Amino acid sequence: MLFGELSRLGNWEERHRRLLGRLLLVLTLTAMIDAVCTVLIYAFERHAQQSDIHTVFDAFFFTTVQLLTVSSQIRNPLTTAGRIADLFLEVWAVLVVAGSAGAIATFFQTGDSG
């Protein structure tokens, strides 16, 4: 039984390719969304009064942290357009986490049934 499990670790099956493809797709789309929202947040927030976003790096930090943790030390966006972009970031982050967890669960479930 132990040797059977160890031998399965070295096999590269179709389910491995599917999981890798799905995760790479999510990673690529998330990187694109991070880049676009960085530009948007910078454009919307840099001139807002009392904004913590003054540079492109501030905007990049904010959008990346929103995608990774759905929270940030930087104050929430102050402009309406910035808040809409932030909502999009948060919804994307939650959906990606749930979708990725589902893809990984499916990967292990199909491996256990085979």
PDB file of N, CA and C in Angstrom:
ATOM      1  N   MET A   1       0.822  -1.189   0.000  1.00  0.00           N
ATOM      2  CA  MET A   1       0.000   0.000   0.000  1.00  0.00           C
ATOM      3  C   MET A   1       0.867   1.255   0.000  1.00  0.00           C
ATOM      4  N   LEU A   2       1.870   1.306   0.859  1.00  0.00           N
ATOM      5  CA  LEU A   2       2.759   2.459   0.918  1.00  0.00           C
ATOM      6  C   LEU A   2       3.526   2.614  -0.386  1.00  0.00           C
ATOM      7  N   PHE A   3       4.024   1.496  -0.923  1.00  0.00           N
ATOM      8  CA  PHE A   3       4.773   1.559  -2.167  1.00  0.00           C
ATOM      9  C   PHE A   3       3.876   1.953  -3.335  1.00  0.00           C
ATOM     10  N   GLY A   4       2.616   1.535  -3.295  1.00  0.00           N
ATOM     11  CA  GLY A   4       1.660   1.934  -4.332  1.00  0.00           C
ATOM     12  C   GLY A   4       1.435   3.432  -4.343  1.00  0.00           C
ATOM     13  N   GLU A   5       1.284   4.012  -3.156  1.00  0.00           N
ATOM     14  CA  GLU A   5       1.101   5.465  -3.050  1.00  0.00           C
ATOM     15  C   GLU A   5       2.351   6.199  -3.522  1.00  0.00           C
ATOM     16  N   LEU A   6       3.507   5.731  -3.124  1.00  0.00           N
ATOM     17  CA  LEU A   6       4.755   6.377  -3.533  1.00  0.00           C
ATOM     18  C   LEU A   6       4.955   6.303  -5.042  1.00  0.00           C
ATOM     19  N   SER A   7       4.585   5.191  -5.664  1.00  0.00           N
ATOM     20  CA  SER A   7       4.742   5.077  -7.117  1.00  0.00           C
ATOM     21  C   SER A   7       3.774   6.006  -7.842  1.00  0.00           C
ATOM     22  N   ARG A   8       2.605   6.241  -7.264  1.00  0.00           N
ATOM     23  CA  ARG A   8       1.632   7.162  -7.884  1.00  0.00           C
ATOM     24  C   ARG A   8       2.112   8.603  -7.847  1.00  0.00           C
ATOM     25  N   LEU A   9       2.975   8.949  -6.889  1.00  0.00           N
ATOM     26  CA  LEU A   9       3.483  10.315  -6.792  1.00  0.00           C
ATOM     27  C   LEU A   9       4.308  10.695  -8.020  1.00  0.00           C
ATOM     28  N   GLY A  10       4.972   9.745  -8.608  1.00  0.00           N
ATOM     29  CA  GLY A  10       5.824  10.023  -9.750  1.00  0.00           C
ATOM     30  C   GLY A  10       5.115  10.006 -11.089  1.00  0.00           C
ATOM     31  N   ASN A  11       3.861   9.600 -11.130  1.00  0.00           N
ATOM     32  CA  ASN A  11       3.123   9.530 -12.393  1.00  0.00           C
ATOM     33  C   ASN A  11       2.531  10.881 -12.762  1.00  0.00           C
ATOM     34  N   TRP A  12       2.658  11.231 -14.017  1.00  0.00           N
ATOM     35  CA  TRP A  12       2.085  12.472 -14.533  1.00  0.00           C
ATOM     36  C   TRP A  12       0.901  12.073 -15.397  1.00  0.00           C
ATOM     37  N   GLU A  13      -0.312  12.306 -14.890  1.00  0.00           N
ATOM     38  CA  GLU A  13      -1.527  11.872 -15.566  1.00  0.00           C
ATOM     39  C   GLU A  13      -2.258  13.064 -16.166  1.00  0.00           C
ATOM     40  N   GLU A  14      -3.330  12.777 -16.877  1.00  0.00           N
ATOM     41  CA  GLU A  14      -4.157  13.825 -17.476  1.00  0.00           C
ATOM     42  C   GLU A  14      -4.694  14.774 -16.412  1.00  0.00           C
ATOM     43  N   ARG A  15      -5.055  14.246 -15.253  1.00  0.00           N
ATOM     44  CA  ARG A  15      -5.589  15.100 -14.193  1.00  0.00           C
ATOM     45  C   ARG A  15      -4.546  16.092 -13.698  1.00  0.00           C
ATOM     46  N   HIS A  16      -3.277  15.742 -13.746  1.00  0.00           N
ATOM     47  CA  HIS A  16      -2.209  16.672 -13.382  1.00  0.00           C
ATOM     48  C   HIS A  16      -2.156  17.825 -14.381  1.00  0.00           C
ATOM     49  N   ARG A  17      -2.263  17.494 -15.666  1.00  0.00           N
ATOM     50  CA  ARG A  17      -2.240  18.527 -16.706  1.00  0.00           C
ATOM     51  C   ARG A  17      -3.438  19.466 -16.574  1.00  0.00           C
ATOM     52  N   ARG A  18      -4.612  18.891 -16.276  1.00  0.00           N
ATOM     53  CA  ARG A  18      -5.813  19.728 -16.096  1.00  0.00           C
ATOM     54  C   ARG A  18      -5.651  20.677 -14.921  1.00  0.00           C
ATOM     55  N   LEU A  19      -5.175  20.168 -13.797  1.00  0.00           N
ATOM     56  CA  LEU A  19      -4.985  21.011 -12.621  1.00  0.00           C
ATOM     57  C   LEU A  19      -3.965  22.106 -12.903  1.00  0.00           C
ATOM     58  N   LEU A  20      -2.839  21.748 -13.489  1.00  0.00           N
ATOM     59  CA  LEU A  20      -1.814  22.733 -13.802  1.00  0.00           C
ATOM     60  C   LEU A  20      -2.356  23.790 -14.762  1.00  0.00           C
ATOM     61  N   GLY A  21      -3.092  23.364 -15.768  1.00  0.00           N
ATOM     62  CA  GLY A  21      -3.676  24.310 -16.720  1.00  0.00           C
ATOM     63  C   GLY A  21      -4.645  25.271 -16.050  1.00  0.00           C
ATOM     64  N   ARG A  22      -5.481  24.755 -15.182  1.00  0.00           N
ATOM     65  CA  ARG A  22      -6.453  25.604 -14.476  1.00  0.00           C
ATOM     66  C   ARG A  22      -5.753  26.595 -13.556  1.00  0.00           C
ATOM     67  N   LEU A  23      -4.762  26.119 -12.830  1.00  0.00           N
ATOM     68  CA  LEU A  23      -4.053  27.008 -11.914  1.00  0.00           C
ATOM     69  C   LEU A  23      -3.251  28.065 -12.666  1.00  0.00           C
ATOM     70  N   LEU A  24      -2.640  27.693 -13.794  1.00  0.00           N
ATOM     71  CA  LEU A  24      -1.910  28.679 -14.604  1.00  0.00           C
ATOM     72  C   LEU A  24      -2.857  29.710 -15.209  1.00  0.00           C
ATOM     73  N   LEU A  25      -4.035  29.270 -15.635  1.00  0.00           N
ATOM     74  CA  LEU A  25      -5.030  30.201 -16.162  1.00  0.00           C
ATOM     75  C   LEU A  25      -5.450  31.200 -15.094  1.00  0.00           C
ATOM     76  N   VAL A  26      -5.733  30.716 -13.896  1.00  0.00           N
ATOM     77  CA  VAL A  26      -6.129  31.600 -12.795  1.00  0.00           C
ATOM     78  C   VAL A  26      -4.991  32.552 -12.437  1.00  0.00           C
ATOM     79  N   LEU A  27      -3.775  32.047 -12.390  1.00  0.00           N
ATOM     80  CA  LEU A  27      -2.620  32.883 -12.066  1.00  0.00           C
ATOM     81  C   LEU A  27      -2.420  33.974 -13.123  1.00  0.00           C
ATOM     82  N   THR A  28      -2.531  33.611 -14.397  1.00  0.00           N
ATOM     83  CA  THR A  28      -2.365  34.580 -15.478  1.00  0.00           C
ATOM     84  C   THR A  28      -3.460  35.653 -15.443  1.00  0.00           C
ATOM     85  N   LEU A  29      -4.714  35.221 -15.301  1.00  0.00           N
ATOM     86  CA  LEU A  29      -5.814  36.190 -15.230  1.00  0.00           C
ATOM     87  C   LEU A  29      -5.685  37.091 -14.012  1.00  0.00           C
ATOM     88  N   THR A  30      -5.267  36.535 -12.889  1.00  0.00           N
ATOM     89  CA  THR A  30      -5.112  37.336 -11.675  1.00  0.00           C
ATOM     90  C   THR A  30      -3.993  38.358 -11.849  1.00  0.00           C
ATOM     91  N   ALA A  31      -2.895  37.972 -12.477  1.00  0.00           N
ATOM     92  CA  ALA A  31      -1.800  38.913 -12.731  1.00  0.00           C
ATOM     93  C   ALA A  31      -2.263  40.044 -13.656  1.00  0.00           C
ATOM     94  N   MET A  32      -3.065  39.707 -14.664  1.00  0.00           N
ATOM     95  CA  MET A  32      -3.590  40.737 -15.569  1.00  0.00           C
ATOM     96  C   MET A  32      -4.543  41.675 -14.820  1.00  0.00           C
ATOM     97  N   ILE A  33      -5.398  41.117 -13.998  1.00  0.00           N
ATOM     98  CA  ILE A  33      -6.330  41.934 -13.217  1.00  0.00           C
ATOM     99  C   ILE A  33      -5.560  42.810 -12.238  1.00  0.00           C
ATOM    100  N   ASP A  34      -4.518  42.279 -11.634  1.00  0.00           N
ATOM    101  CA  ASP A  34      -3.687  43.056 -10.721  1.00  0.00           C
ATOM    102  C   ASP A  34      -3.083  44.254 -11.455  1.00  0.00           C
ATOM    103  N   ALA A  35      -2.554  44.036 -12.646  1.00  0.00           N
ATOM    104  CA  ALA A  35      -1.935  45.119 -13.412  1.00  0.00           C
ATOM    105  C   ALA A  35      -2.958  46.186 -13.815  1.00  0.00           C
ATOM    106  N   VAL A  36      -4.096  45.753 -14.337  1.00  0.00           N
ATOM    107  CA  VAL A  36      -5.121  46.715 -14.778  1.00  0.00           C
ATOM    108  C   VAL A  36      -5.657  47.500 -13.582  1.00  0.00           C
ATOM    109  N   CYS A  37      -5.951  46.807 -12.488  1.00  0.00           N
ATOM    110  CA  CYS A  37      -6.504  47.494 -11.313  1.00  0.00           C
ATOM    111  C   CYS A  37      -5.469  48.385 -10.639  1.00  0.00           C
ATOM    112  N   THR A  38      -4.191  48.044 -10.744  1.00  0.00           N
ATOM    113  CA  THR A  38      -3.148  48.935 -10.240  1.00  0.00           C
ATOM    114  C   THR A  38      -3.231  50.280 -10.945  1.00  0.00           C
ATOM    115  N   VAL A  39      -3.337  50.242 -12.259  1.00  0.00           N
ATOM    116  CA  VAL A  39      -3.433  51.484 -13.039  1.00  0.00           C
ATOM    117  C   VAL A  39      -4.713  52.239 -12.681  1.00  0.00           C
ATOM    118  N   LEU A  40      -5.830  51.512 -12.576  1.00  0.00           N
ATOM    119  CA  LEU A  40      -7.103  52.157 -12.251  1.00  0.00           C
ATOM    120  C   LEU A  40      -7.088  52.785 -10.858  1.00  0.00           C
ATOM    121  N   ILE A  41      -6.641  52.042  -9.876  1.00  0.00           N
ATOM    122  CA  ILE A  41      -6.603  52.560  -8.502  1.00  0.00           C
ATOM    123  C   ILE A  41      -5.678  53.773  -8.430  1.00  0.00           C
ATOM    124  N   TYR A  42      -4.546  53.708  -9.095  1.00  0.00           N
ATOM    125  CA  TYR A  42      -3.631  54.847  -9.113  1.00  0.00           C
ATOM    126  C   TYR A  42      -4.310  56.070  -9.742  1.00  0.00           C
ATOM    127  N   ALA A  43      -4.958  55.859 -10.865  1.00  0.00           N
ATOM    128  CA  ALA A  43      -5.622  56.975 -11.557  1.00  0.00           C
ATOM    129  C   ALA A  43      -6.760  57.562 -10.717  1.00  0.00           C
ATOM    130  N   PHE A  44      -7.523  56.711 -10.050  1.00  0.00           N
ATOM    131  CA  PHE A  44      -8.678  57.179  -9.286  1.00  0.00           C
ATOM    132  C   PHE A  44      -8.297  57.777  -7.935  1.00  0.00           C
ATOM    133  N   GLU A  45      -7.292  57.233  -7.286  1.00  0.00           N
ATOM    134  CA  GLU A  45      -7.045  57.574  -5.880  1.00  0.00           C
ATOM    135  C   GLU A  45      -5.899  58.543  -5.617  1.00  0.00           C
ATOM    136  N   ARG A  46      -4.997  58.736  -6.561  1.00  0.00           N
ATOM    137  CA  ARG A  46      -3.790  59.507  -6.245  1.00  0.00           C
ATOM    138  C   ARG A  46      -4.064  60.956  -5.889  1.00  0.00           C
ATOM    139  N   HIS A  47      -5.160  61.533  -6.397  1.00  0.00           N
ATOM    140  CA  HIS A  47      -5.457  62.936  -6.092  1.00  0.00           C
ATOM    141  C   HIS A  47      -6.573  63.102  -5.063  1.00  0.00           C
ATOM    142  N   ALA A  48      -7.093  62.001  -4.557  1.00  0.00           N
ATOM    143  CA  ALA A  48      -8.153  62.088  -3.549  1.00  0.00           C
ATOM    144  C   ALA A  48      -7.560  62.612  -2.236  1.00  0.00           C
ATOM    145  N   GLN A  49      -8.310  63.481  -1.563  1.00  0.00           N
ATOM    146  CA  GLN A  49      -7.839  64.020  -0.292  1.00  0.00           C
ATOM    147  C   GLN A  49      -7.749  62.907   0.742  1.00  0.00           C
ATOM    148  N   GLN A  50      -6.695  62.918   1.510  1.00  0.00           N
ATOM    149  CA  GLN A  50      -6.426  61.951   2.578  1.00  0.00           C
ATOM    150  C   GLN A  50      -6.210  60.529   2.056  1.00  0.00           C
ATOM    151  N   SER A  51      -5.873  60.400   0.789  1.00  0.00           N
ATOM    152  CA  SER A  51      -5.596  59.080   0.220  1.00  0.00           C
ATOM    153  C   SER A  51      -4.222  58.603   0.663  1.00  0.00           C
ATOM    154  N   ASP A  52      -4.102  57.300   0.860  1.00  0.00           N
ATOM    155  CA  ASP A  52      -2.802  56.694   1.162  1.00  0.00           C
ATOM    156  C   ASP A  52      -2.083  56.268  -0.113  1.00  0.00           C
ATOM    157  N   ILE A  53      -2.712  56.438  -1.249  1.00  0.00           N
ATOM    158  CA  ILE A  53      -2.132  56.009  -2.522  1.00  0.00           C
ATOM    159  C   ILE A  53      -1.580  57.230  -3.241  1.00  0.00           C
ATOM    160  N   HIS A  54      -0.237  57.303  -3.313  1.00  0.00           N
ATOM    161  CA  HIS A  54       0.435  58.439  -3.934  1.00  0.00           C
ATOM    162  C   HIS A  54       1.315  58.030  -5.110  1.00  0.00           C
ATOM    163  N   THR A  55       1.713  56.768  -5.161  1.00  0.00           N
ATOM    164  CA  THR A  55       2.597  56.293  -6.225  1.00  0.00           C
ATOM    165  C   THR A  55       1.987  55.042  -6.874  1.00  0.00           C
ATOM    166  N   VAL A  56       2.561  54.665  -7.999  1.00  0.00           N
ATOM    167  CA  VAL A  56       2.114  53.443  -8.662  1.00  0.00           C
ATOM    168  C   VAL A  56       2.384  52.241  -7.752  1.00  0.00           C
ATOM    169  N   PHE A  57       3.503  52.272  -7.017  1.00  0.00           N
ATOM    170  CA  PHE A  57       3.782  51.163  -6.114  1.00  0.00           C
ATOM    171  C   PHE A  57       2.730  51.080  -5.005  1.00  0.00           C
ATOM    172  N   ASP A  58       2.284  52.220  -4.481  1.00  0.00           N
ATOM    173  CA  ASP A  58       1.206  52.197  -3.485  1.00  0.00           C
ATOM    174  C   ASP A  58      -0.031  51.508  -4.051  1.00  0.00           C
ATOM    175  N   ALA A  59      -0.377  51.844  -5.280  1.00  0.00           N
ATOM    176  CA  ALA A  59      -1.546  51.236  -5.926  1.00  0.00           C
ATOM    177  C   ALA A  59      -1.325  49.746  -6.166  1.00  0.00           C
ATOM    178  N   PHE A  60      -0.117  49.381  -6.603  1.00  0.00           N
ATOM    179  CA  PHE A  60       0.210  47.964  -6.810  1.00  0.00           C
ATOM    180  C   PHE A  60       0.136  47.196  -5.494  1.00  0.00           C
ATOM    181  N   PHE A  61       0.696  47.772  -4.440  1.00  0.00           N
ATOM    182  CA  PHE A  61       0.649  47.130  -3.123  1.00  0.00           C
ATOM    183  C   PHE A  61      -0.801  46.926  -2.698  1.00  0.00           C
ATOM    184  N   PHE A  62      -1.619  47.961  -2.837  1.00  0.00           N
ATOM    185  CA  PHE A  62      -3.016  47.867  -2.425  1.00  0.00           C
ATOM    186  C   PHE A  62      -3.748  46.779  -3.205  1.00  0.00           C
ATOM    187  N   THR A  63      -3.645  46.791  -4.539  1.00  0.00           N
ATOM    188  CA  THR A  63      -4.395  45.819  -5.339  1.00  0.00           C
ATOM    189  C   THR A  63      -3.905  44.394  -5.082  1.00  0.00           C
ATOM    190  N   THR A  64      -2.602  44.215  -4.941  1.00  0.00           N
ATOM    191  CA  THR A  64      -2.066  42.877  -4.709  1.00  0.00           C
ATOM    192  C   THR A  64      -2.512  42.340  -3.353  1.00  0.00           C
ATOM    193  N   VAL A  65      -2.473  43.183  -2.338  1.00  0.00           N
ATOM    194  CA  VAL A  65      -2.909  42.749  -1.013  1.00  0.00           C
ATOM    195  C   VAL A  65      -4.403  42.446  -1.024  1.00  0.00           C
ATOM    196  N   GLN A  66      -5.187  43.225  -1.745  1.00  0.00           N
ATOM    197  CA  GLN A  66      -6.620  42.945  -1.845  1.00  0.00           C
ATOM    198  C   GLN A  66      -6.849  41.577  -2.485  1.00  0.00           C
ATOM    199  N   LEU A  67      -6.073  41.259  -3.506  1.00  0.00           N
ATOM    200  CA  LEU A  67      -6.231  39.965  -4.175  1.00  0.00           C
ATOM    201  C   LEU A  67      -5.765  38.810  -3.306  1.00  0.00           C
ATOM    202  N   LEU A  68      -4.765  39.046  -2.484  1.00  0.00           N
ATOM    203  CA  LEU A  68      -4.214  37.958  -1.670  1.00  0.00           C
ATOM    204  C   LEU A  68      -4.948  37.762  -0.352  1.00  0.00           C
ATOM    205  N   THR A  69      -5.414  38.849   0.249  1.00  0.00           N
ATOM    206  CA  THR A  69      -5.985  38.728   1.593  1.00  0.00           C
ATOM    207  C   THR A  69      -7.331  39.399   1.754  1.00  0.00           C
ATOM    208  N   VAL A  70      -7.791  40.139   0.767  1.00  0.00           N
ATOM    209  CA  VAL A  70      -9.029  40.915   0.814  1.00  0.00           C
ATOM    210  C   VAL A  70      -8.998  41.891   2.003  1.00  0.00           C
ATOM    211  N   SER A  71      -7.821  42.428   2.280  1.00  0.00           N
ATOM    212  CA  SER A  71      -7.695  43.493   3.278  1.00  0.00           C
ATOM    213  C   SER A  71      -6.351  44.169   3.064  1.00  0.00           C
ATOM    214  N   SER A  72      -6.222  45.370   3.610  1.00  0.00           N
ATOM    215  CA  SER A  72      -4.990  46.106   3.438  1.00  0.00           C
ATOM    216  C   SER A  72      -4.827  47.089   4.577  1.00  0.00           C
ATOM    217  N   GLN A  73      -3.588  47.484   4.850  1.00  0.00           N
ATOM    218  CA  GLN A  73      -3.328  48.518   5.840  1.00  0.00           C
ATOM    219  C   GLN A  73      -3.664  49.890   5.270  1.00  0.00           C
ATOM    220  N   ILE A  74      -3.695  49.984   3.954  1.00  0.00           N
ATOM    221  CA  ILE A  74      -4.049  51.241   3.303  1.00  0.00           C
ATOM    222  C   ILE A  74      -5.551  51.432   3.445  1.00  0.00           C
ATOM    223  N   ARG A  75      -5.936  52.675   3.711  1.00  0.00           N
ATOM    224  CA  ARG A  75      -7.369  52.966   3.823  1.00  0.00           C
ATOM    225  C   ARG A  75      -8.101  52.522   2.568  1.00  0.00           C
ATOM    226  N   ASN A  76      -9.337  52.129   2.742  1.00  0.00           N
ATOM    227  CA  ASN A  76     -10.152  51.753   1.595  1.00  0.00           C
ATOM    228  C   ASN A  76     -10.200  52.914   0.613  1.00  0.00           C
ATOM    229  N   PRO A  77     -10.417  52.639  -0.653  1.00  0.00           N
ATOM    230  CA  PRO A  77     -10.468  53.715  -1.636  1.00  0.00           C
ATOM    231  C   PRO A  77     -11.488  54.786  -1.233  1.00  0.00           C
ATOM    232  N   LEU A  78     -11.167  56.011  -1.556  1.00  0.00           N
ATOM    233  CA  LEU A  78     -12.006  57.138  -1.168  1.00  0.00           C
ATOM    234  C   LEU A  78     -12.946  57.591  -2.284  1.00  0.00           C
ATOM    235  N   THR A  79     -12.586  57.281  -3.526  1.00  0.00           N
ATOM    236  CA  THR A  79     -13.428  57.694  -4.653  1.00  0.00           C
ATOM    237  C   THR A  79     -14.420  56.589  -4.993  1.00  0.00           C
ATOM    238  N   THR A  80     -15.508  56.976  -5.629  1.00  0.00           N
ATOM    239  CA  THR A  80     -16.514  55.990  -6.041  1.00  0.00           C
ATOM    240  C   THR A  80     -15.922  54.995  -7.033  1.00  0.00           C
ATOM    241  N   ALA A  81     -15.179  55.507  -8.014  1.00  0.00           N
ATOM    242  CA  ALA A  81     -14.572  54.618  -9.014  1.00  0.00           C
ATOM    243  C   ALA A  81     -13.564  53.673  -8.353  1.00  0.00           C
ATOM    244  N   GLY A  82     -12.793  54.164  -7.398  1.00  0.00           N
ATOM    245  CA  GLY A  82     -11.845  53.325  -6.685  1.00  0.00           C
ATOM    246  C   GLY A  82     -12.541  52.244  -5.882  1.00  0.00           C
ATOM    247  N   ARG A  83     -13.684  52.591  -5.296  1.00  0.00           N
ATOM    248  CA  ARG A  83     -14.447  51.601  -4.530  1.00  0.00           C
ATOM    249  C   ARG A  83     -15.023  50.519  -5.424  1.00  0.00           C
ATOM    250  N   ILE A  84     -15.456  50.899  -6.609  1.00  0.00           N
ATOM    251  CA  ILE A  84     -15.975  49.908  -7.557  1.00  0.00           C
ATOM    252  C   ILE A  84     -14.855  48.952  -7.977  1.00  0.00           C
ATOM    253  N   ALA A  85     -13.680  49.508  -8.278  1.00  0.00           N
ATOM    254  CA  ALA A  85     -12.528  48.667  -8.636  1.00  0.00           C
ATOM    255  C   ALA A  85     -12.169  47.750  -7.469  1.00  0.00           C
ATOM    256  N   ASP A  86     -12.224  48.265  -6.245  1.00  0.00           N
ATOM    257  CA  ASP A  86     -11.919  47.461  -5.063  1.00  0.00           C
ATOM    258  C   ASP A  86     -12.933  46.332  -4.882  1.00  0.00           C
ATOM    259  N   LEU A  87     -14.204  46.626  -5.105  1.00  0.00           N
ATOM    260  CA  LEU A  87     -15.227  45.571  -5.035  1.00  0.00           C
ATOM    261  C   LEU A  87     -14.932  44.459  -6.035  1.00  0.00           C
ATOM    262  N   PHE A  88     -14.561  44.845  -7.256  1.00  0.00           N
ATOM    263  CA  PHE A  88     -14.208  43.859  -8.273  1.00  0.00           C
ATOM    264  C   PHE A  88     -13.040  42.996  -7.801  1.00  0.00           C
ATOM    265  N   LEU A  89     -12.013  43.642  -7.233  1.00  0.00           N
ATOM    266  CA  LEU A  89     -10.852  42.902  -6.726  1.00  0.00           C
ATOM    267  C   LEU A  89     -11.257  41.899  -5.650  1.00  0.00           C
ATOM    268  N   GLU A  90     -12.100  42.316  -4.737  1.00  0.00           N
ATOM    269  CA  GLU A  90     -12.505  41.447  -3.636  1.00  0.00           C
ATOM    270  C   GLU A  90     -13.357  40.277  -4.132  1.00  0.00           C
ATOM    271  N   VAL A  91     -14.280  40.547  -5.043  1.00  0.00           N
ATOM    272  CA  VAL A  91     -15.111  39.468  -5.591  1.00  0.00           C
ATOM    273  C   VAL A  91     -14.233  38.479  -6.354  1.00  0.00           C
ATOM    274  N   TRP A  92     -13.318  38.992  -7.168  1.00  0.00           N
ATOM    275  CA  TRP A  92     -12.401  38.116  -7.904  1.00  0.00           C
ATOM    276  C   TRP A  92     -11.606  37.243  -6.939  1.00  0.00           C
ATOM    277  N   ALA A  93     -11.067  37.851  -5.881  1.00  0.00           N
ATOM    278  CA  ALA A  93     -10.247  37.103  -4.935  1.00  0.00           C
ATOM    279  C   ALA A  93     -11.039  35.970  -4.290  1.00  0.00           C
ATOM    280  N   VAL A  94     -12.258  36.246  -3.883  1.00  0.00           N
ATOM    281  CA  VAL A  94     -13.078  35.214  -3.235  1.00  0.00           C
ATOM    282  C   VAL A  94     -13.414  34.098  -4.222  1.00  0.00           C
ATOM    283  N   LEU A  95     -13.783  34.466  -5.444  1.00  0.00           N
ATOM    284  CA  LEU A  95     -14.116  33.451  -6.449  1.00  0.00           C
ATOM    285  C   LEU A  95     -12.909  32.603  -6.822  1.00  0.00           C
ATOM    286  N   VAL A  96     -11.754  33.221  -6.927  1.00  0.00           N
ATOM    287  CA  VAL A  96     -10.542  32.479  -7.285  1.00  0.00           C
ATOM    288  C   VAL A  96     -10.160  31.507  -6.173  1.00  0.00           C
ATOM    289  N   VAL A  97     -10.255  31.941  -4.932  1.00  0.00           N
ATOM    290  CA  VAL A  97      -9.928  31.049  -3.826  1.00  0.00           C
ATOM    291  C   VAL A  97     -10.886  29.859  -3.824  1.00  0.00           C
ATOM    292  N   ALA A  98     -12.184  30.134  -3.966  1.00  0.00           N
ATOM    293  CA  ALA A  98     -13.171  29.044  -3.974  1.00  0.00           C
ATOM    294  C   ALA A  98     -12.970  28.132  -5.187  1.00  0.00           C
ATOM    295  N   GLY A  99     -12.755  28.727  -6.352  1.00  0.00           N
ATOM    296  CA  GLY A  99     -12.556  27.931  -7.562  1.00  0.00           C
ATOM    297  C   GLY A  99     -11.289  27.097  -7.517  1.00  0.00           C
ATOM    298  N   SER A 100     -10.220  27.684  -7.003  1.00  0.00           N
ATOM    299  CA  SER A 100      -8.954  26.946  -6.898  1.00  0.00           C
ATOM    300  C   SER A 100      -9.074  25.808  -5.894  1.00  0.00           C
ATOM    301  N   ALA A 101      -9.760  26.070  -4.791  1.00  0.00           N
ATOM    302  CA  ALA A 101      -9.968  25.005  -3.803  1.00  0.00           C
ATOM    303  C   ALA A 101     -10.782  23.871  -4.419  1.00  0.00           C
ATOM    304  N   GLY A 102     -11.785  24.216  -5.217  1.00  0.00           N
ATOM    305  CA  GLY A 102     -12.592  23.195  -5.888  1.00  0.00           C
ATOM    306  C   GLY A 102     -11.774  22.391  -6.885  1.00  0.00           C
ATOM    307  N   ALA A 103     -10.909  23.071  -7.635  1.00  0.00           N
ATOM    308  CA  ALA A 103     -10.063  22.375  -8.607  1.00  0.00           C
ATOM    309  C   ALA A 103      -9.100  21.420  -7.906  1.00  0.00           C
ATOM    310  N   ILE A 104      -8.550  21.841  -6.799  1.00  0.00           N
ATOM    311  CA  ILE A 104      -7.620  20.989  -6.054  1.00  0.00           C
ATOM    312  C   ILE A 104      -8.365  19.813  -5.430  1.00  0.00           C
ATOM    313  N   ALA A 105      -9.561  20.074  -4.894  1.00  0.00           N
ATOM    314  CA  ALA A 105     -10.364  18.984  -4.319  1.00  0.00           C
ATOM    315  C   ALA A 105     -10.721  17.955  -5.389  1.00  0.00           C
ATOM    316  N   THR A 106     -11.101  18.431  -6.573  1.00  0.00           N
ATOM    317  CA  THR A 106     -11.426  17.521  -7.680  1.00  0.00           C
ATOM    318  C   THR A 106     -10.198  16.701  -8.066  1.00  0.00           C
ATOM    319  N   PHE A 107      -9.041  17.342  -8.090  1.00  0.00           N
ATOM    320  CA  PHE A 107      -7.794  16.653  -8.418  1.00  0.00           C
ATOM    321  C   PHE A 107      -7.569  15.472  -7.476  1.00  0.00           C
ATOM    322  N   PHE A 108      -7.708  15.714  -6.173  1.00  0.00           N
ATOM    323  CA  PHE A 108      -7.471  14.636  -5.212  1.00  0.00           C
ATOM    324  C   PHE A 108      -8.588  13.599  -5.243  1.00  0.00           C
ATOM    325  N   GLN A 109      -9.809  14.045  -5.469  1.00  0.00           N
ATOM    326  CA  GLN A 109     -10.919  13.088  -5.509  1.00  0.00           C
ATOM    327  C   GLN A 109     -10.797  12.150  -6.687  1.00  0.00           C
ATOM    328  N   THR A 110     -10.432  12.667  -7.856  1.00  0.00           N
ATOM    329  CA  THR A 110     -10.282  11.794  -9.027  1.00  0.00           C
ATOM    330  C   THR A 110      -9.082  10.872  -8.852  1.00  0.00           C
ATOM    331  N   GLY A 111      -8.062  11.317  -8.125  1.00  0.00           N
ATOM    332  CA  GLY A 111      -6.918  10.450  -7.867  1.00  0.00           C
ATOM    333  C   GLY A 111      -7.243   9.321  -6.931  1.00  0.00           C
ATOM    334  N   ASP A 112      -8.118   9.584  -5.978  1.00  0.00           N
ATOM    335  CA  ASP A 112      -8.497   8.541  -5.020  1.00  0.00           C
ATOM    336  C   ASP A 112      -9.439   7.515  -5.635  1.00  0.00           C
ATOM    337  N   SER A 113     -10.202   7.901  -6.654  1.00  0.00           N
ATOM    338  CA  SER A 113     -11.148   6.971  -7.239  1.00  0.00           C
ATOM    339  C   SER A 113     -10.497   6.057  -8.270  1.00  0.00           C
ATOM    340  N   GLY A 114      -9.269   6.433  -8.707  1.00  0.00           N
ATOM    341  CA  GLY A 114      -8.623   5.642  -9.746  1.00  0.00           C
ATOM    342  C   GLY A 114      -7.756   4.535  -9.251  1.00  0.00           C
TER     343      GLY A 114
END
